[in-house]
PDB file of C-alpha atoms in Angstrom:
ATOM      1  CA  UNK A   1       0.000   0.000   0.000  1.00 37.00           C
ATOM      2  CA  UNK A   2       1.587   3.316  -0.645  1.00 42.00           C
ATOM      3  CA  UNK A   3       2.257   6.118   1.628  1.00 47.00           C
ATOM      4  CA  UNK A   4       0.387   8.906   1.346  1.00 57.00           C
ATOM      5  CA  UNK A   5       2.860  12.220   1.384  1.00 75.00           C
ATOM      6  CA  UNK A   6       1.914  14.886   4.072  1.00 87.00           C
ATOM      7  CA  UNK A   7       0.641  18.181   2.009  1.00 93.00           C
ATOM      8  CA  UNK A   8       3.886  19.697   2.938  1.00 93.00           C
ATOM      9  CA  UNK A   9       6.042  17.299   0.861  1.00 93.00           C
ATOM     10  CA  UNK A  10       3.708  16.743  -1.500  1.00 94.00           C
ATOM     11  CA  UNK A  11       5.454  17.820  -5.262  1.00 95.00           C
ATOM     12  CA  UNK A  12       4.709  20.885  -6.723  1.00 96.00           C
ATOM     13  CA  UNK A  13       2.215  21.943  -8.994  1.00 96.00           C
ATOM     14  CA  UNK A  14       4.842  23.509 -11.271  1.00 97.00           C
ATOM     15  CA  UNK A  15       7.683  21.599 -13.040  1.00 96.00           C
ATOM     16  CA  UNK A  16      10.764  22.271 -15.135  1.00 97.00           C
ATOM     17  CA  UNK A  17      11.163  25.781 -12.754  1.00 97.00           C
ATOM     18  CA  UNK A  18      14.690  26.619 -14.427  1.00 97.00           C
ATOM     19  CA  UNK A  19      13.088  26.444 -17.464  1.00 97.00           C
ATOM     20  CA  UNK A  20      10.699  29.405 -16.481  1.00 98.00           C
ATOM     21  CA  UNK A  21      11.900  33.351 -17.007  1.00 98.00           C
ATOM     22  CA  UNK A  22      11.573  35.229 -13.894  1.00 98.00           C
ATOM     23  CA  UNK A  23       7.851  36.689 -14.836  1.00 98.00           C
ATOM     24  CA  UNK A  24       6.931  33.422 -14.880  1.00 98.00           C
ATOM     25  CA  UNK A  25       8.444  32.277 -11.393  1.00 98.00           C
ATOM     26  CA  UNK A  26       7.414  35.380  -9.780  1.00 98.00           C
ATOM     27  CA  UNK A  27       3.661  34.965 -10.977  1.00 98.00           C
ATOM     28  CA  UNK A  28       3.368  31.657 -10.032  1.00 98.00           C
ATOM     29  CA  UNK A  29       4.620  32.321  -6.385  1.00 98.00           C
ATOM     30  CA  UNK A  30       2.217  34.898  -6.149  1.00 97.00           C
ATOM     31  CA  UNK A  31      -0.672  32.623  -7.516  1.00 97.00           C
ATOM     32  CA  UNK A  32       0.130  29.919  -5.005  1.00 96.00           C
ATOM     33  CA  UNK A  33       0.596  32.794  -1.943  1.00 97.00           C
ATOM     34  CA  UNK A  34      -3.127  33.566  -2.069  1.00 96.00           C
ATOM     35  CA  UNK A  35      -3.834  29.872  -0.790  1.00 94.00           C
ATOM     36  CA  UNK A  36      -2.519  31.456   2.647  1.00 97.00           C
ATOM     37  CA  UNK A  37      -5.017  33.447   3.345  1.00 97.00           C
ATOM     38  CA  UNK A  38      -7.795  31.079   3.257  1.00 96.00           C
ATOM     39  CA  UNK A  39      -6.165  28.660   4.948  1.00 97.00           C
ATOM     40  CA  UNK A  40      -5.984  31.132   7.605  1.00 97.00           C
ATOM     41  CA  UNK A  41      -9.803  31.729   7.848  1.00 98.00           C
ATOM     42  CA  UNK A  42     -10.384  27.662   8.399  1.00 97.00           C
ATOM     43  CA  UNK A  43      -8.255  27.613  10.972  1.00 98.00           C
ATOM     44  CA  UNK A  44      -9.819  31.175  12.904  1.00 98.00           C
ATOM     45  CA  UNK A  45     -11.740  28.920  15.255  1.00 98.00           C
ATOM     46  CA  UNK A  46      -8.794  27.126  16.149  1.00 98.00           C
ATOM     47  CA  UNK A  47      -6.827  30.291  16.299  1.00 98.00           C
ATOM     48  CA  UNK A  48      -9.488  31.855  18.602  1.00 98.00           C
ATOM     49  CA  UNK A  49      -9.783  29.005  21.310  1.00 98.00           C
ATOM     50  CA  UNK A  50      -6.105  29.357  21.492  1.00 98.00           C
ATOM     51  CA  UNK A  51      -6.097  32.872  22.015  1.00 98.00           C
ATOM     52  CA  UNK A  52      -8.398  32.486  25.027  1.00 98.00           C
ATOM     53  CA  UNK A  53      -7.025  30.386  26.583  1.00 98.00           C
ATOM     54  CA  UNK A  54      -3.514  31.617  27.122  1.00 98.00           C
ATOM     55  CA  UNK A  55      -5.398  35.650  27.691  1.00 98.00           C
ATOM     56  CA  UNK A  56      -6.723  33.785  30.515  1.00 98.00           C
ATOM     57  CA  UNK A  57      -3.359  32.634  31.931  1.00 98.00           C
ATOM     58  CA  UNK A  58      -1.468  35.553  31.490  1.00 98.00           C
ATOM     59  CA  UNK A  59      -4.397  37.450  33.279  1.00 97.00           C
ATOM     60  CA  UNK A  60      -3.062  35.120  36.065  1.00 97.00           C
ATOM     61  CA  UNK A  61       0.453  36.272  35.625  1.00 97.00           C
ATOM     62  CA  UNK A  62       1.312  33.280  33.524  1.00 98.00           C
ATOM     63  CA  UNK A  63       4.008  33.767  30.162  1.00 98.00           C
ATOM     64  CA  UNK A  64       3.562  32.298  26.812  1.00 98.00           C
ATOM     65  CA  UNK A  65       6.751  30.868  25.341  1.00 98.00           C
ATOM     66  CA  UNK A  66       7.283  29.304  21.858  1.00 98.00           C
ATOM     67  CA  UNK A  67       9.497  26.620  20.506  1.00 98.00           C
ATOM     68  CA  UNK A  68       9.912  25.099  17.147  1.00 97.00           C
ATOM     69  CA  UNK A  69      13.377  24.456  14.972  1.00 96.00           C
ATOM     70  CA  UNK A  70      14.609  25.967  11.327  1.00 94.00           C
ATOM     71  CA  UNK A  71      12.415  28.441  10.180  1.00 95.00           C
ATOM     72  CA  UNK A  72       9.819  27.740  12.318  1.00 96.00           C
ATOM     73  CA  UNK A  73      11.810  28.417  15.503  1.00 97.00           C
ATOM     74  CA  UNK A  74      12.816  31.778  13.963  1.00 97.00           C
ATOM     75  CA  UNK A  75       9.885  32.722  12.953  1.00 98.00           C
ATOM     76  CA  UNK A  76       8.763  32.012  17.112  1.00 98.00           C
ATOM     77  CA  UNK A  77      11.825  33.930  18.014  1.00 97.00           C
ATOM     78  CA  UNK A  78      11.202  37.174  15.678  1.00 97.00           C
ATOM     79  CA  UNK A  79       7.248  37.439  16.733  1.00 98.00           C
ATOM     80  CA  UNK A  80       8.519  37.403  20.544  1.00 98.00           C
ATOM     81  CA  UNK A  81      10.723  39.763  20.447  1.00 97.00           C
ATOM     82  CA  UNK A  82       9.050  42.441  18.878  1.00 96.00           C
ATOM     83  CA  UNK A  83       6.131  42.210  21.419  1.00 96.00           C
ATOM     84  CA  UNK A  84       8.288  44.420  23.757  1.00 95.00           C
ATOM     85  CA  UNK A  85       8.567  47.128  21.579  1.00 93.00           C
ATOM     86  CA  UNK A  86       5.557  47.440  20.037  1.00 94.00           C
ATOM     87  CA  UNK A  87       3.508  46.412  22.874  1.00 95.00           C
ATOM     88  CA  UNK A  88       5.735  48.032  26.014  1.00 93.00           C
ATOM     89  CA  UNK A  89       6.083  44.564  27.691  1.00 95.00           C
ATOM     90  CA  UNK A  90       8.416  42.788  29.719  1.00 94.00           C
ATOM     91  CA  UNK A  91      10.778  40.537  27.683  1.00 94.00           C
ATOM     92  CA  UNK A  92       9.783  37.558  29.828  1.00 95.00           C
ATOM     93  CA  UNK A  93       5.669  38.163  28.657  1.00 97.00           C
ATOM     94  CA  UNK A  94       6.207  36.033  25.584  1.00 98.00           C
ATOM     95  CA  UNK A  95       9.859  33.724  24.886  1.00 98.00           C
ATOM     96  CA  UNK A  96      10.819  32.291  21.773  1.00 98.00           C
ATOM     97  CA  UNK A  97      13.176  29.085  21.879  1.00 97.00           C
ATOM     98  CA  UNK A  98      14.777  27.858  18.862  1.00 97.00           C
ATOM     99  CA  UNK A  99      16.013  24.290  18.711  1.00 95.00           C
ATOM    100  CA  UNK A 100      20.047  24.402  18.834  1.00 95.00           C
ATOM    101  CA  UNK A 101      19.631  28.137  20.616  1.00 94.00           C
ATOM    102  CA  UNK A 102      20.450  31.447  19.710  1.00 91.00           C
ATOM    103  CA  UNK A 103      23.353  30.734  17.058  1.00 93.00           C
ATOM    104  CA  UNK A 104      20.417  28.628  15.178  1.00 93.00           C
ATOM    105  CA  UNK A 105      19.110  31.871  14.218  1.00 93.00           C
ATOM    106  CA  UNK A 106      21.278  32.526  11.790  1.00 91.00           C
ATOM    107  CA  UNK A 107      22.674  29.219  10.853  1.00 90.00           C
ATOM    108  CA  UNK A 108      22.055  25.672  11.048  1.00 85.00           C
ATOM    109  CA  UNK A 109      22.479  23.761  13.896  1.00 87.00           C
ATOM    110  CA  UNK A 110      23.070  20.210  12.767  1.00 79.00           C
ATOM    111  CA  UNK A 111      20.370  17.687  14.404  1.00 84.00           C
ATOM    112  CA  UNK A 112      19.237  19.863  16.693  1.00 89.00           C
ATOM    113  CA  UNK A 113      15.963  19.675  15.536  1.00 93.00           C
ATOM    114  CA  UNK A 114      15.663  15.933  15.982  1.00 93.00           C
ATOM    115  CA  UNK A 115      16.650  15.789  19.951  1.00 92.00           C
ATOM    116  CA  UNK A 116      13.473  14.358  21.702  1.00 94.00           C
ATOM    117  CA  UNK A 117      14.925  15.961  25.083  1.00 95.00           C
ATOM    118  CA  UNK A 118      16.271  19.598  24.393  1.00 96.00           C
ATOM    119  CA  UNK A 119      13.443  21.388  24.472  1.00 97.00           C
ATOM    120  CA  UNK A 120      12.361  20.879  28.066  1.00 97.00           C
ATOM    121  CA  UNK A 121      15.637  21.217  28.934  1.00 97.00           C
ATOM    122  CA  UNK A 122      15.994  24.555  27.415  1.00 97.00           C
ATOM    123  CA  UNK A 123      12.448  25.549  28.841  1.00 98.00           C
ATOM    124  CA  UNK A 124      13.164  24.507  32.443  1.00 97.00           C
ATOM    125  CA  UNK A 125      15.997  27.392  32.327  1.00 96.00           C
ATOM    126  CA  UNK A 126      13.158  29.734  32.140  1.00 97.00           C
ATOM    127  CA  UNK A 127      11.466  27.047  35.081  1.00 97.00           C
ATOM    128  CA  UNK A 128       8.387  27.060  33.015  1.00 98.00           C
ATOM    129  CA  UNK A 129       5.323  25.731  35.283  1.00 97.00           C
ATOM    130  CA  UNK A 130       1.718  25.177  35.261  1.00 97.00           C
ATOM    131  CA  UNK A 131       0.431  29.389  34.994  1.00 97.00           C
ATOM    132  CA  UNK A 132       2.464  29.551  31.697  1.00 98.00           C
ATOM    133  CA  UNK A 133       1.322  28.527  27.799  1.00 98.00           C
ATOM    134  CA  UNK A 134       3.237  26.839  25.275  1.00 98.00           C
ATOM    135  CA  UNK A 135       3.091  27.378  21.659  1.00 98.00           C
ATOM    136  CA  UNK A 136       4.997  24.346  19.092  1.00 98.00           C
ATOM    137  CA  UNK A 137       5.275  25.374  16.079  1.00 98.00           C
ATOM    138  CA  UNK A 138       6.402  23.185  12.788  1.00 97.00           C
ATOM    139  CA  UNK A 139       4.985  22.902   9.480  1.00 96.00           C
ATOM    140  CA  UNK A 140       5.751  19.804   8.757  1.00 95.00           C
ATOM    141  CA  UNK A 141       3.869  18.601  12.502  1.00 96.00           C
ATOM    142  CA  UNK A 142       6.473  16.231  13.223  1.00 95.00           C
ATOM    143  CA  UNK A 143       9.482  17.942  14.568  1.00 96.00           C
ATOM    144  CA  UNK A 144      10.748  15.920  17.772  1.00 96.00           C
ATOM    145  CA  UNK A 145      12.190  18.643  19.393  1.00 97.00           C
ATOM    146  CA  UNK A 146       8.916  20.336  19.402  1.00 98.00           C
ATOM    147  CA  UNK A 147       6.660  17.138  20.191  1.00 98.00           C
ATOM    148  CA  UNK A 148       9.074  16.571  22.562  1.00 97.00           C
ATOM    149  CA  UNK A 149       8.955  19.310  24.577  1.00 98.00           C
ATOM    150  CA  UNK A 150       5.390  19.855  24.424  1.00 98.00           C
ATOM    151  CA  UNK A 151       4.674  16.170  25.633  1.00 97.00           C
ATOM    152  CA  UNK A 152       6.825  16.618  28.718  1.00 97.00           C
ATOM    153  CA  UNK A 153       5.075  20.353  29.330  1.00 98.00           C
ATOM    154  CA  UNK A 154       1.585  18.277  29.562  1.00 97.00           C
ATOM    155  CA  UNK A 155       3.237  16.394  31.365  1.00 97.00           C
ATOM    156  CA  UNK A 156       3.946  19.145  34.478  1.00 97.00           C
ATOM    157  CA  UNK A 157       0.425  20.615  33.743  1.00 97.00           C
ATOM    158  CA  UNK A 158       1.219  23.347  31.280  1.00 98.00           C
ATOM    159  CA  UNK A 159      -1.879  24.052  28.062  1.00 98.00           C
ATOM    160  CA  UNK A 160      -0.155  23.484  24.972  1.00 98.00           C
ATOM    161  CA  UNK A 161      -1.286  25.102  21.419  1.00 98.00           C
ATOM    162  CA  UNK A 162       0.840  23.825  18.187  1.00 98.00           C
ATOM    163  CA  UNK A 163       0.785  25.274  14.744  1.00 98.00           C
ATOM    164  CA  UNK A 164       1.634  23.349  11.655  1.00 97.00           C
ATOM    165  CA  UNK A 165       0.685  22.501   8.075  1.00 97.00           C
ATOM    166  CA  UNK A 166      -0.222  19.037   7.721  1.00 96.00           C
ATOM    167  CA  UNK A 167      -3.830  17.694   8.492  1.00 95.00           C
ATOM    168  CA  UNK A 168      -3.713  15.376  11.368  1.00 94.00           C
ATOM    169  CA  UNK A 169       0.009  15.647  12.114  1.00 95.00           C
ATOM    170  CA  UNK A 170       1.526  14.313  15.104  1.00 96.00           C
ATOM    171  CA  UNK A 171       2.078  17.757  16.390  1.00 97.00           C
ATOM    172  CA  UNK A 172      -1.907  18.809  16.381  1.00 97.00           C
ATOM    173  CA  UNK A 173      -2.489  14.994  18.448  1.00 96.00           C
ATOM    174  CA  UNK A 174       0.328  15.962  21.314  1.00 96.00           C
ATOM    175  CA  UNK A 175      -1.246  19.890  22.022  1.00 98.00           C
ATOM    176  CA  UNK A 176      -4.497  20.900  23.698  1.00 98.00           C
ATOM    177  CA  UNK A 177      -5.166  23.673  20.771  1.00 98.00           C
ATOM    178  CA  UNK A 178      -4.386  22.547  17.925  1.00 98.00           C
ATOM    179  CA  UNK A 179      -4.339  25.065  15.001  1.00 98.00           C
ATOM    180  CA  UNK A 180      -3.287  23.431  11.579  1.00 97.00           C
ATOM    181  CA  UNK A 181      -2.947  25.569   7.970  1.00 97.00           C
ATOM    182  CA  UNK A 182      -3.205  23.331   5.147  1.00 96.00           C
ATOM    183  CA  UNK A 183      -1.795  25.496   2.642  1.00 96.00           C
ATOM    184  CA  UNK A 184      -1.050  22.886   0.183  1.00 95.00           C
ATOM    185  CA  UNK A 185       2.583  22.207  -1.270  1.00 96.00           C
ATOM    186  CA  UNK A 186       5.178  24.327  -1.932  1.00 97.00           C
ATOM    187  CA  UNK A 187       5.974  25.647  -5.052  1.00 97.00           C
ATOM    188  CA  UNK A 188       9.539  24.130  -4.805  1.00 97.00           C
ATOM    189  CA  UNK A 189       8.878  20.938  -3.396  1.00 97.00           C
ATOM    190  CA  UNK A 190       8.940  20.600   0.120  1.00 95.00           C
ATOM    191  CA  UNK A 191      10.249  24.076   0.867  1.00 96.00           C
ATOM    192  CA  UNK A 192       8.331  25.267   4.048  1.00 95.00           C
ATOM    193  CA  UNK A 193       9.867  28.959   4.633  1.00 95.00           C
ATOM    194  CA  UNK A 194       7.718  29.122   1.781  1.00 97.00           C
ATOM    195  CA  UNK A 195       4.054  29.241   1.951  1.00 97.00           C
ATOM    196  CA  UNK A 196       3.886  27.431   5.679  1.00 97.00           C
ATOM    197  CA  UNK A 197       6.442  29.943   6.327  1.00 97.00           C
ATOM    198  CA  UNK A 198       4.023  32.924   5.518  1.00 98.00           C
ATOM    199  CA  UNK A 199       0.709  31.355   6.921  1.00 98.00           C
ATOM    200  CA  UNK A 200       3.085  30.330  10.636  1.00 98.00           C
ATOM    201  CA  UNK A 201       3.693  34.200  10.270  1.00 98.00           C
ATOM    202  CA  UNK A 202       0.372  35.131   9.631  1.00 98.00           C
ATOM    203  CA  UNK A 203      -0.654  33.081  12.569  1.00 98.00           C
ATOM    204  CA  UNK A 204       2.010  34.916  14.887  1.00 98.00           C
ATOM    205  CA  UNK A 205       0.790  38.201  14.021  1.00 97.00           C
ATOM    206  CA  UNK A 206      -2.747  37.481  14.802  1.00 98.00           C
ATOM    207  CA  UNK A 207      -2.245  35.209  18.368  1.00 98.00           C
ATOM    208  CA  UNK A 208      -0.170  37.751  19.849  1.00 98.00           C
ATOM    209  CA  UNK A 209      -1.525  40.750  18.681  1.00 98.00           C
ATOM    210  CA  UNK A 210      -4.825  40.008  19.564  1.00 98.00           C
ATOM    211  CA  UNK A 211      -3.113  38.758  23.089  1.00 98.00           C
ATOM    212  CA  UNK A 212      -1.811  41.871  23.420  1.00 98.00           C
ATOM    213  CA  UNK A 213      -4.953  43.810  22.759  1.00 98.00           C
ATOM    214  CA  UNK A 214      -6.600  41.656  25.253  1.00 98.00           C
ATOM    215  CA  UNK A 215      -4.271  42.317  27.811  1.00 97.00           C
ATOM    216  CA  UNK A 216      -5.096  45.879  27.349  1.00 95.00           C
ATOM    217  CA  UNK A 217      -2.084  46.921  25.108  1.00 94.00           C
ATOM    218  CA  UNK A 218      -3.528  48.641  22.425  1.00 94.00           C
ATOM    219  CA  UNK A 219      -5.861  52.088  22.964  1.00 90.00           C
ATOM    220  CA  UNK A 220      -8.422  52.743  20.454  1.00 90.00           C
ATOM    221  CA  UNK A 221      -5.963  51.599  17.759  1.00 92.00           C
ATOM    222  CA  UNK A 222      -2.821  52.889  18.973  1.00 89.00           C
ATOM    223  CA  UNK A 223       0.525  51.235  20.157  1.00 90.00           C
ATOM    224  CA  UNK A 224       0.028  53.893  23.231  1.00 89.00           C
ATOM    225  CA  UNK A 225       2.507  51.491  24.924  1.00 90.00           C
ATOM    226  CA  UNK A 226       5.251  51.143  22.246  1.00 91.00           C
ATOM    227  CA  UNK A 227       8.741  52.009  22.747  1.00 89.00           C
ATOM    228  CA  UNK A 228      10.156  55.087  22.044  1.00 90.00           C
ATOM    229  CA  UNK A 229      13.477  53.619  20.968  1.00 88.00           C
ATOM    230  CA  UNK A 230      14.495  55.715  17.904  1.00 91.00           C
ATOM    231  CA  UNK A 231      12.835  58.618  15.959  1.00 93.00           C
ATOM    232  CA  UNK A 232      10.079  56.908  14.069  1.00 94.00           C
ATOM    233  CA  UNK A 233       8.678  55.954  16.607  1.00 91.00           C
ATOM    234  CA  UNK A 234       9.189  59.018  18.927  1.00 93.00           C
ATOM    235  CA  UNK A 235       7.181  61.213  16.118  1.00 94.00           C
ATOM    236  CA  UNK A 236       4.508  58.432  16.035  1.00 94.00           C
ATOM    237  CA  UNK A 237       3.449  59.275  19.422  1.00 94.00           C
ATOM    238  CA  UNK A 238       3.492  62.909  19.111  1.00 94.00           C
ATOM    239  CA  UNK A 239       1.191  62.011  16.142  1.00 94.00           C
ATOM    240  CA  UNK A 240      -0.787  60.154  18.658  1.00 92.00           C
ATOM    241  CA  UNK A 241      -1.063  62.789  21.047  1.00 93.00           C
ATOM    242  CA  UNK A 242      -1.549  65.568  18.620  1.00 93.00           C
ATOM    243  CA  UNK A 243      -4.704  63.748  17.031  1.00 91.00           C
ATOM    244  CA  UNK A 244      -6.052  62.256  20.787  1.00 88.00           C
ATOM    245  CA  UNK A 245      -5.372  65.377  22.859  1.00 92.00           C
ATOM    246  CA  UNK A 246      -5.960  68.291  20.082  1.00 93.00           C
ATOM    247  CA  UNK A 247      -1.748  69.366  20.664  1.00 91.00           C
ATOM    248  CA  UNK A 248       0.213  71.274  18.889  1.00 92.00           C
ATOM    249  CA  UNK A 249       3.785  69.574  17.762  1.00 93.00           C
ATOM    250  CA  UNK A 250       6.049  71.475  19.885  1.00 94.00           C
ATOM    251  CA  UNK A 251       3.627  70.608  23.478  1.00 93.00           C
ATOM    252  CA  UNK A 252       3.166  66.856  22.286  1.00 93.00           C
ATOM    253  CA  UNK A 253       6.733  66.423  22.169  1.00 93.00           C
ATOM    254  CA  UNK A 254       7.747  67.881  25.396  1.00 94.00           C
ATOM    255  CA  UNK A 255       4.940  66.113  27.354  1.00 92.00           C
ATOM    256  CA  UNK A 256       6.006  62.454  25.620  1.00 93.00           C
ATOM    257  CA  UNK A 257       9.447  63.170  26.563  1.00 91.00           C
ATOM    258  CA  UNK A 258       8.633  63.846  29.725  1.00 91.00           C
ATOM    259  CA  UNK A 259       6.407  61.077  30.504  1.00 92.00           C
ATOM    260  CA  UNK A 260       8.209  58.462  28.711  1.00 90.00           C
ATOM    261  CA  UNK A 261       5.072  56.939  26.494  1.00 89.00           C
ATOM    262  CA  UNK A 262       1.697  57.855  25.243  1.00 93.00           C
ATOM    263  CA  UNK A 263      -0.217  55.911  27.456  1.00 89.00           C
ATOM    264  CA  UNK A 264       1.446  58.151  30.546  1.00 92.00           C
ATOM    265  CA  UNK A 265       0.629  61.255  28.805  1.00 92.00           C
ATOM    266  CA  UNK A 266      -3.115  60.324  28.016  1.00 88.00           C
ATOM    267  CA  UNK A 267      -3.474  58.945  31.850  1.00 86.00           C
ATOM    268  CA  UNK A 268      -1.948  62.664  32.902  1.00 83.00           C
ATOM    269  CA  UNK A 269      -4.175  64.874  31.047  1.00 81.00           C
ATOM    270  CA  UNK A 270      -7.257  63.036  32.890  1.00 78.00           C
ATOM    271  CA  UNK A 271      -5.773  63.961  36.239  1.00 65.00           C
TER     272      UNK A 271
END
């Protein structure tokens, strides 16, 4: 009987790619990029449950961390750590691991990815307990470093969500909350920073944005929290408090500076 290929190693729709001129290549990436999005909207309800559940830990105090290997993991690590700055929150609110650490980033990390054990090591550095949420994320759904980890956070009481890109994947069966985008296979075979890469993304955004939000984050629609860590940003809240407070430039900027965000200006002016 033969083995049915998960979606994510299933060959491409297009052959003889070297063949094509680079119109060609770059309009059939952009055909098979607007699978994404509707893989996204089946999976909202997933997505949602998710969500809730780790709003309601953190309410408690409780972190969300995420693990995953290759691009997966750095696609965990690079949603993390730009909650702080955009969202003013501790660096411990939400902690991306990447199997074979930091230097995996940039480069490969022979094997690291396939070590059963790593990841709870590397999460019981951050002592990672029962009020906290964990996140596995790997398109293909059957990463051990990510099952792994996740089965031994069960384990010691901690919810697990996963996100990957194969229906039914070993992944979705070890994590409370499940969220899986089918986005069908890659337009170079088997290449997952691809479109799994974009829909993981995607995914990213919207979990810990919406966290964030929920949390009480985000005012109106403003980053009122943000960082003011270089000048972009700095004349984004004067922008802010110019349009919310009726300012002038010059008074928005000195009352920012003084106060150190938007969100302590707006709470001033009520006083």
């Amino acid at each position: 009987m033969e083995t049915i290929k998960p979606t994510t190693e299933q060959a491409s729709r297009y052959d003889n790619l070297e063949q094509m001129n680079v119109a060609q290549l770059l309009r059939h990436m952009n055909t098979e990029d607007k699978s994404v999005p509707a893989a996204i909207e089946q999976a909202l309800p997933q997505i949602e449950k998710f969500v809730n559940a780790t709003v309601s830990k953190m309410k408690k105090g409780g972190r969300l961390f995420y693990i995953g290997a290759g691009t997966s993991g750095r696609l965990g690590v690079l949603d993390a750590s730009e909650c702080p700055p955009t969202f003013g929150v501790p660096d411990n609110w939400i902690i991306g691991l990447i199997a074979g650490g930091d230097k995996a980033l940039r480069k490969a990390v022979e094997n690291a990815e396939d070590d059963r054990e790593q990841a709870w090591k590397d999460l019981q550095q951050y002592y990672i307990d029962e009020n906290d949420v964990l996140l596995g994320i790997a398109a293909s759904g059957t990463t051990p470093y990510v099952i792994g980890g996740m089965t031994k956070a069960r384990e010691h009481g901690v919810i697990c969500g996963s996100i990957c890109c194969n229906a039914g994947a070993p992944l979705s069966a070890a994590a409370d909350f499940p969220i899986e985008l089918v986005v069908g296979p890659e337009f170079v075979t088997g290449s997952t920073r691809m479109k799994a890469g974009t829909a993981q993304k995607l995914a990213l955004n919207m979990i810990s944005t919406s966290i964030m939000i929920s949390l009480g984050r985000v005012k109106g629609n403003k980053m009122v929290d943000m960082q003011l860590s270089n000048n972009k940003l700095v004349n984004r809240g004067i922008k802010m408090l110019m349009e919310e407070l009726q300012l002038d430039e010059t008074r928005a900027r000195a009352l920012l500076l003084k106060h150190g965000s938007v969100r302590s200006v707006l709470e001033q002016s009520k006083m």
